[in-house]
């Protein structure tokens, strides 16, 4: 394991490539009545990399294009089912992990790509691992940030009081909307309200759910997020709660149990030392079980993609892979 500190302290904006617009966009029809927003940027004949956003339900952002040298990479971003610019908005119908894995393959086939790098953080790391285990022949390498293995201990840490020991005031705000006799299962309690009949109530609880996660994502957090706009929060919170209520439709411990499927696939794991959302034990456990992986712990960072050290290290990984590709060309 390599632990990085001061050399990754450059401001966020300096470690990224300049902002750019997509070179191509499309609405891709997939199963179950869903339509995905998909965009590409960089070189049309560049080394392909697909970017998997977090949440579930977070959607992709323009900043995600900036991790990749546009003269070398062909980056593919898309909004997963029900969120961002994909439709139907905030829908959880026909919206499961297995559907998302099929969607990634649908995108790859539609774009005529044989093998690609898979870049994902938080839930995006979960999905990247599950996709690679299902389709190892299609993956050149995995670049992961803030590892989440979709296990009960991880969900209990975040929704049943573990992290509350560090953020009691935010926990009080999050739980204060729920009657005391329901607080033993916060995921279920919020589910009742996120999927209730009253849309205004859905939005109110959606913003509280989203704010709880947002306020703990960065190392230098001040607990000030309101959860974002009502429509964003509603999609994010309903979809995320839906996935967590169903434990991601995978067996407990499945990712580590099937880590052998990743044999021969290089992995680069970038993990914030003080990640309150996805504690480092997940990244450490994955690295220990996966011989082809490299763990890069960022000493002064939390969970967010925007953490300066995490941003810089992810860009550095993509630069290293670029050099490897040039050497092997």
Coordinates of C-alpha atoms in Angstrom, one line a residue:
X1 CA 0.0 0.0 0.0
X2 CA 1.2 3.5 -0.8
X3 CA 0.0 6.3 1.4
X4 CA 0.1 9.8 -0.2
X5 CA 0.1 13.1 1.6
X6 CA 1.4 16.5 0.8
X7 CA 2.3 15.9 -2.8
X8 CA -1.5 15.6 -3.5
X9 CA -2.4 18.9 -1.8
X10 CA -2.6 21.0 -5.1
X11 CA -6.0 22.7 -5.6
X12 CA -8.6 20.6 -7.2
X13 CA -8.8 22.8 -10.4
X14 CA -5.1 22.4 -11.1
X15 CA -5.0 18.6 -11.2
X16 CA -7.8 18.3 -13.8
X17 CA -7.8 18.8 -17.6
X18 CA -9.6 21.9 -18.8
X19 CA -13.4 21.8 -19.0
X20 CA -14.8 20.5 -22.3
X21 CA -18.0 19.7 -24.0
X22 CA -19.0 16.2 -25.1
X23 CA -18.1 15.3 -28.7
X24 CA -21.2 13.1 -29.0
X25 CA -24.4 12.5 -27.0
X26 CA -27.2 10.0 -27.4
X27 CA -30.3 8.7 -25.7
X28 CA -30.0 4.9 -25.7
X29 CA -33.0 2.7 -25.3
X30 CA -32.5 -0.2 -22.9
X31 CA -34.8 -2.8 -21.3
X32 CA -37.8 -2.1 -19.1
X33 CA -38.8 1.1 -20.7
X34 CA -35.7 3.1 -19.7
X35 CA -33.7 5.5 -21.8
X36 CA -30.1 6.4 -20.9
X37 CA -28.3 9.6 -21.4
X38 CA -24.8 8.7 -22.8
X39 CA -22.0 11.1 -23.8
X40 CA -18.5 10.8 -25.2
X41 CA -15.5 13.1 -25.1
X42 CA -11.9 13.0 -26.1
X43 CA -10.5 11.2 -29.1
X44 CA -12.9 9.1 -31.2
X45 CA -10.2 6.6 -31.6
X46 CA -8.7 7.0 -28.1
X47 CA -8.3 4.4 -25.4
X48 CA -11.9 3.9 -24.1
X49 CA -12.8 4.4 -20.4
X50 CA -16.3 4.2 -19.0
X51 CA -17.2 6.3 -16.0
X52 CA -19.6 4.9 -13.4
X53 CA -21.1 7.6 -11.1
X54 CA -22.0 7.1 -7.5
X55 CA -25.2 7.0 -5.5
X56 CA -26.9 4.9 -6.8
X57 CA -28.8 7.8 -8.3
X58 CA -26.2 10.5 -8.4
X59 CA -25.8 11.1 -12.1
X60 CA -22.7 12.1 -14.0
X61 CA -21.3 15.6 -14.0
X62 CA -19.1 17.7 -16.4
X63 CA -16.2 17.5 -14.0
X64 CA -15.9 13.8 -14.6
X65 CA -14.7 14.4 -18.2
X66 CA -11.7 16.2 -16.8
X67 CA -9.9 13.3 -15.3
X68 CA -8.8 12.0 -18.8
X69 CA -6.4 13.4 -21.3
X70 CA -8.6 14.2 -24.3
X71 CA -5.7 13.6 -26.7
X72 CA -5.4 10.0 -25.4
X73 CA -8.7 8.8 -24.0
X74 CA -12.2 8.3 -25.3
X75 CA -14.3 8.8 -22.2
X76 CA -17.8 7.6 -21.9
X77 CA -20.1 8.9 -19.2
X78 CA -23.8 8.0 -18.7
X79 CA -26.6 8.6 -16.2
X80 CA -27.7 5.3 -14.7
X81 CA -31.4 4.4 -14.8
X82 CA -33.8 7.0 -13.3
X83 CA -31.3 9.8 -12.6
X84 CA -29.7 12.7 -14.3
X85 CA -30.9 13.0 -17.8
X86 CA -32.0 9.4 -18.1
X87 CA -35.7 8.7 -18.1
X88 CA -38.2 8.0 -16.6
X89 CA -36.9 10.3 -13.9
X90 CA -36.7 9.0 -10.3
X91 CA -38.1 5.6 -11.4
X92 CA -37.2 2.5 -9.5
X93 CA -39.2 0.2 -11.8
X94 CA -37.0 -2.3 -13.6
X95 CA -34.0 -0.7 -11.9
X96 CA -31.7 -3.2 -10.3
X97 CA -27.9 -3.8 -10.2
X98 CA -28.4 -6.6 -12.8
X99 CA -30.1 -4.1 -15.1
X100 CA -27.2 -1.7 -14.7
X101 CA -24.7 -4.4 -15.5
X102 CA -26.7 -5.2 -18.7
X103 CA -26.8 -1.4 -19.5
X104 CA -23.0 -1.1 -19.4
X105 CA -22.7 -4.0 -21.8
X106 CA -25.4 -2.5 -24.0
X107 CA -23.4 0.8 -24.2
X108 CA -20.2 -1.1 -24.9
X109 CA -21.7 -3.0 -27.8
X110 CA -23.6 0.0 -29.2
X111 CA -20.3 2.0 -29.3
X112 CA -18.4 -0.9 -30.9
X113 CA -15.8 -1.1 -28.1
X114 CA -14.0 -4.4 -27.4
X115 CA -12.4 -3.7 -24.1
X116 CA -12.3 -0.6 -21.9
X117 CA -11.1 0.8 -18.6
X118 CA -13.8 1.1 -15.9
X119 CA -13.6 4.1 -13.6
X120 CA -15.9 4.4 -10.7
X121 CA -16.2 5.7 -7.1
X122 CA -18.4 4.8 -4.1
X123 CA -21.4 3.0 -5.6
X124 CA -19.6 3.4 -9.0
X125 CA -16.8 1.3 -7.5
X126 CA -19.4 -1.4 -6.4
X127 CA -20.9 -1.5 -9.9
X128 CA -17.4 -1.5 -11.6
X129 CA -16.4 -4.6 -9.5
X130 CA -19.7 -6.4 -10.2
X131 CA -19.5 -5.6 -13.9
X132 CA -15.9 -6.8 -14.1
X133 CA -16.7 -10.0 -12.3
X134 CA -19.6 -10.6 -14.8
X135 CA -17.6 -9.6 -17.9
X136 CA -13.9 -9.9 -17.1
X137 CA -12.9 -10.3 -20.8
X138 CA -14.2 -6.8 -21.5
X139 CA -12.2 -4.9 -18.8
X140 CA -8.6 -3.6 -19.4
X141 CA -8.4 -2.4 -15.8
X142 CA -10.4 -0.9 -12.9
X143 CA -9.8 2.5 -11.3
X144 CA -11.8 2.7 -8.1
X145 CA -12.3 5.4 -5.5
X146 CA -14.0 5.2 -2.0
X147 CA -14.7 1.4 -2.2
X148 CA -18.2 0.3 -1.2
X149 CA -18.8 -3.5 -1.1
X150 CA -22.6 -3.4 -0.5
X151 CA -22.4 -5.3 2.8
X152 CA -24.7 -5.1 5.8
X153 CA -21.8 -3.8 8.1
X154 CA -21.2 -0.9 5.7
X155 CA -24.9 0.0 5.6
X156 CA -25.2 -0.3 9.4
X157 CA -22.1 2.0 9.8
X158 CA -23.8 4.7 7.8
X159 CA -27.5 4.3 8.6
X160 CA -27.7 2.6 12.0
X161 CA -25.5 4.8 14.1
X162 CA -21.9 3.9 13.5
X163 CA -20.7 7.2 11.9
X164 CA -23.1 9.1 14.2
X165 CA -20.4 8.9 16.9
X166 CA -18.3 11.3 14.8
X167 CA -21.2 13.4 13.6
X168 CA -23.8 13.4 16.3
X169 CA -25.3 16.8 15.3
X170 CA -25.9 15.7 11.7
X171 CA -27.2 12.3 12.9
X172 CA -29.7 14.2 15.1
X173 CA -30.9 16.2 12.0
X174 CA -31.2 13.0 10.0
X175 CA -33.0 10.9 12.6
X176 CA -35.1 13.8 14.0
X177 CA -37.6 13.6 11.2
X178 CA -38.4 10.0 12.1
X179 CA -40.5 8.8 15.1
X180 CA -38.4 7.2 17.8
X181 CA -40.0 3.8 17.4
X182 CA -38.8 3.6 13.8
X183 CA -35.2 4.7 14.3
X184 CA -33.9 1.2 14.7
X185 CA -34.0 0.9 10.8
X186 CA -33.5 4.2 9.2
X187 CA -33.4 2.8 5.6
X188 CA -36.9 1.3 6.1
X189 CA -38.2 4.4 7.9
X190 CA -37.1 6.7 5.1
X191 CA -38.4 4.3 2.4
X192 CA -41.9 4.6 3.8
X193 CA -41.8 8.4 3.2
X194 CA -39.7 8.5 0.0
X195 CA -42.3 6.3 -1.6
X196 CA -45.4 7.7 0.0
X197 CA -48.4 9.3 -1.7
X198 CA -47.5 12.9 -0.8
X199 CA -44.9 14.3 -3.3
X200 CA -44.1 17.2 -1.1
X201 CA -43.3 14.8 1.7
X202 CA -41.1 12.7 -0.7
X203 CA -39.1 15.8 -1.5
X204 CA -38.7 16.8 2.2
X205 CA -37.4 13.4 3.2
X206 CA -35.3 13.1 0.0
X207 CA -33.5 16.3 0.8
X208 CA -32.8 15.1 4.3
X209 CA -31.5 11.8 3.1
X210 CA -29.2 13.4 0.5
X211 CA -28.0 16.0 2.9
X212 CA -26.9 13.4 5.5
X213 CA -24.6 11.8 2.9
X214 CA -23.4 15.1 1.4
X215 CA -22.5 16.6 4.7
X216 CA -20.2 13.7 5.6
X217 CA -18.5 13.3 2.2
X218 CA -15.6 15.8 2.5
X219 CA -12.9 15.8 5.1
X220 CA -13.4 19.6 5.7
X221 CA -17.1 19.4 6.0
X222 CA -19.2 21.9 7.8
X223 CA -22.5 20.1 7.7
X224 CA -24.3 22.8 5.6
X225 CA -25.8 20.9 2.7
X226 CA -29.6 21.1 2.2
X227 CA -29.6 18.0 0.0
X228 CA -29.7 19.9 -3.4
X229 CA -32.7 20.8 -5.5
X230 CA -35.9 18.9 -4.9
X231 CA -35.9 17.0 -8.2
X232 CA -32.3 16.0 -7.9
X233 CA -32.7 14.9 -4.2
X234 CA -35.9 13.0 -5.0
X235 CA -34.2 10.9 -7.7
X236 CA -31.0 10.4 -5.8
X237 CA -32.7 9.4 -2.5
X238 CA -35.4 7.2 -3.9
X239 CA -33.0 5.2 -6.1
X240 CA -30.3 4.9 -3.4
X241 CA -32.8 3.9 -0.8
X242 CA -34.3 1.4 -3.2
X243 CA -30.9 -0.2 -3.8
X244 CA -30.0 -0.3 -0.2
X245 CA -33.4 -1.7 0.9
X246 CA -32.7 -4.6 -1.5
X247 CA -29.0 -5.0 -0.5
X248 CA -28.1 -4.3 -4.1
X249 CA -29.6 -7.6 -5.2
X250 CA -26.4 -9.5 -4.4
X251 CA -25.4 -12.0 -1.7
X252 CA -23.8 -10.8 1.5
X253 CA -20.1 -10.7 0.9
X254 CA -20.5 -11.6 -2.8
X255 CA -17.9 -9.2 -4.2
X256 CA -15.1 -10.5 -2.0
X257 CA -16.2 -14.1 -2.4
X258 CA -16.0 -13.8 -6.2
X259 CA -12.8 -11.7 -6.4
X260 CA -11.1 -14.6 -8.2
X261 CA -13.0 -13.4 -11.3
X262 CA -10.8 -10.4 -11.4
X263 CA -7.6 -12.4 -11.8
X264 CA -5.3 -10.7 -14.3
X265 CA -7.2 -7.4 -14.3
X266 CA -5.1 -4.6 -12.9
X267 CA -6.8 -2.5 -10.2
X268 CA -6.0 0.9 -8.8
X269 CA -7.8 1.7 -5.5
X270 CA -7.7 5.3 -4.3
X271 CA -9.1 5.6 -0.8
X272 CA -9.4 8.6 1.6
X273 CA -7.9 7.8 5.0
X274 CA -10.7 9.6 6.7
X275 CA -13.6 8.5 4.5
X276 CA -16.7 8.6 6.7
X277 CA -19.1 7.3 4.1
X278 CA -17.1 4.2 3.0
X279 CA -14.5 3.5 5.7
X280 CA -11.0 2.3 4.5
X281 CA -11.6 -1.3 5.8
X282 CA -13.5 -2.0 2.6
X283 CA -10.7 -0.9 0.3
X284 CA -8.2 -2.7 2.5
X285 CA -10.2 -6.0 2.4
X286 CA -10.6 -5.8 -1.4
X287 CA -6.9 -5.1 -1.9
X288 CA -5.9 -8.0 0.4
X289 CA -8.1 -10.4 -1.6
X290 CA -7.1 -9.1 -5.0
X291 CA -3.4 -9.7 -5.8
X292 CA -3.6 -7.6 -9.0
X293 CA -4.7 -4.5 -7.1
X294 CA -2.7 -1.6 -5.8
X295 CA -4.1 0.5 -2.8
X296 CA -3.3 4.2 -2.7
X297 CA -4.4 5.7 0.6
X298 CA -4.7 9.4 0.6
X299 CA -3.7 10.6 4.1
X300 CA -5.7 13.9 4.3
X301 CA -8.9 13.1 2.4
X302 CA -12.5 11.9 3.0
X303 CA -14.9 10.4 0.6
X304 CA -15.7 12.9 -2.1
X305 CA -14.3 12.8 -5.7
X306 CA -13.6 16.5 -5.3
X307 CA -11.1 16.0 -2.4
X308 CA -7.9 17.5 -3.8
X309 CA -5.7 14.5 -2.9
X310 CA -8.1 12.0 -4.4
X311 CA -8.6 14.1 -7.5
X312 CA -4.8 14.4 -8.0
X313 CA -4.2 10.7 -7.5
X314 CA -7.0 9.6 -9.9
X315 CA -5.5 11.9 -12.6
X316 CA -2.1 10.4 -11.8
X317 CA -3.4 6.9 -12.2
X318 CA -4.8 7.8 -15.7
X319 CA -1.5 9.4 -16.6
X320 CA 0.4 6.3 -15.6
X321 CA -2.0 4.1 -17.6
X322 CA -1.4 6.4 -20.6
X323 CA 2.3 5.9 -20.3
X324 CA 1.8 2.1 -20.1
X325 CA -0.3 2.2 -23.2
X326 CA 2.3 4.2 -25.1
X327 CA 5.0 1.8 -24.0
X328 CA 3.1 -1.2 -25.1
X329 CA 1.9 0.3 -28.4

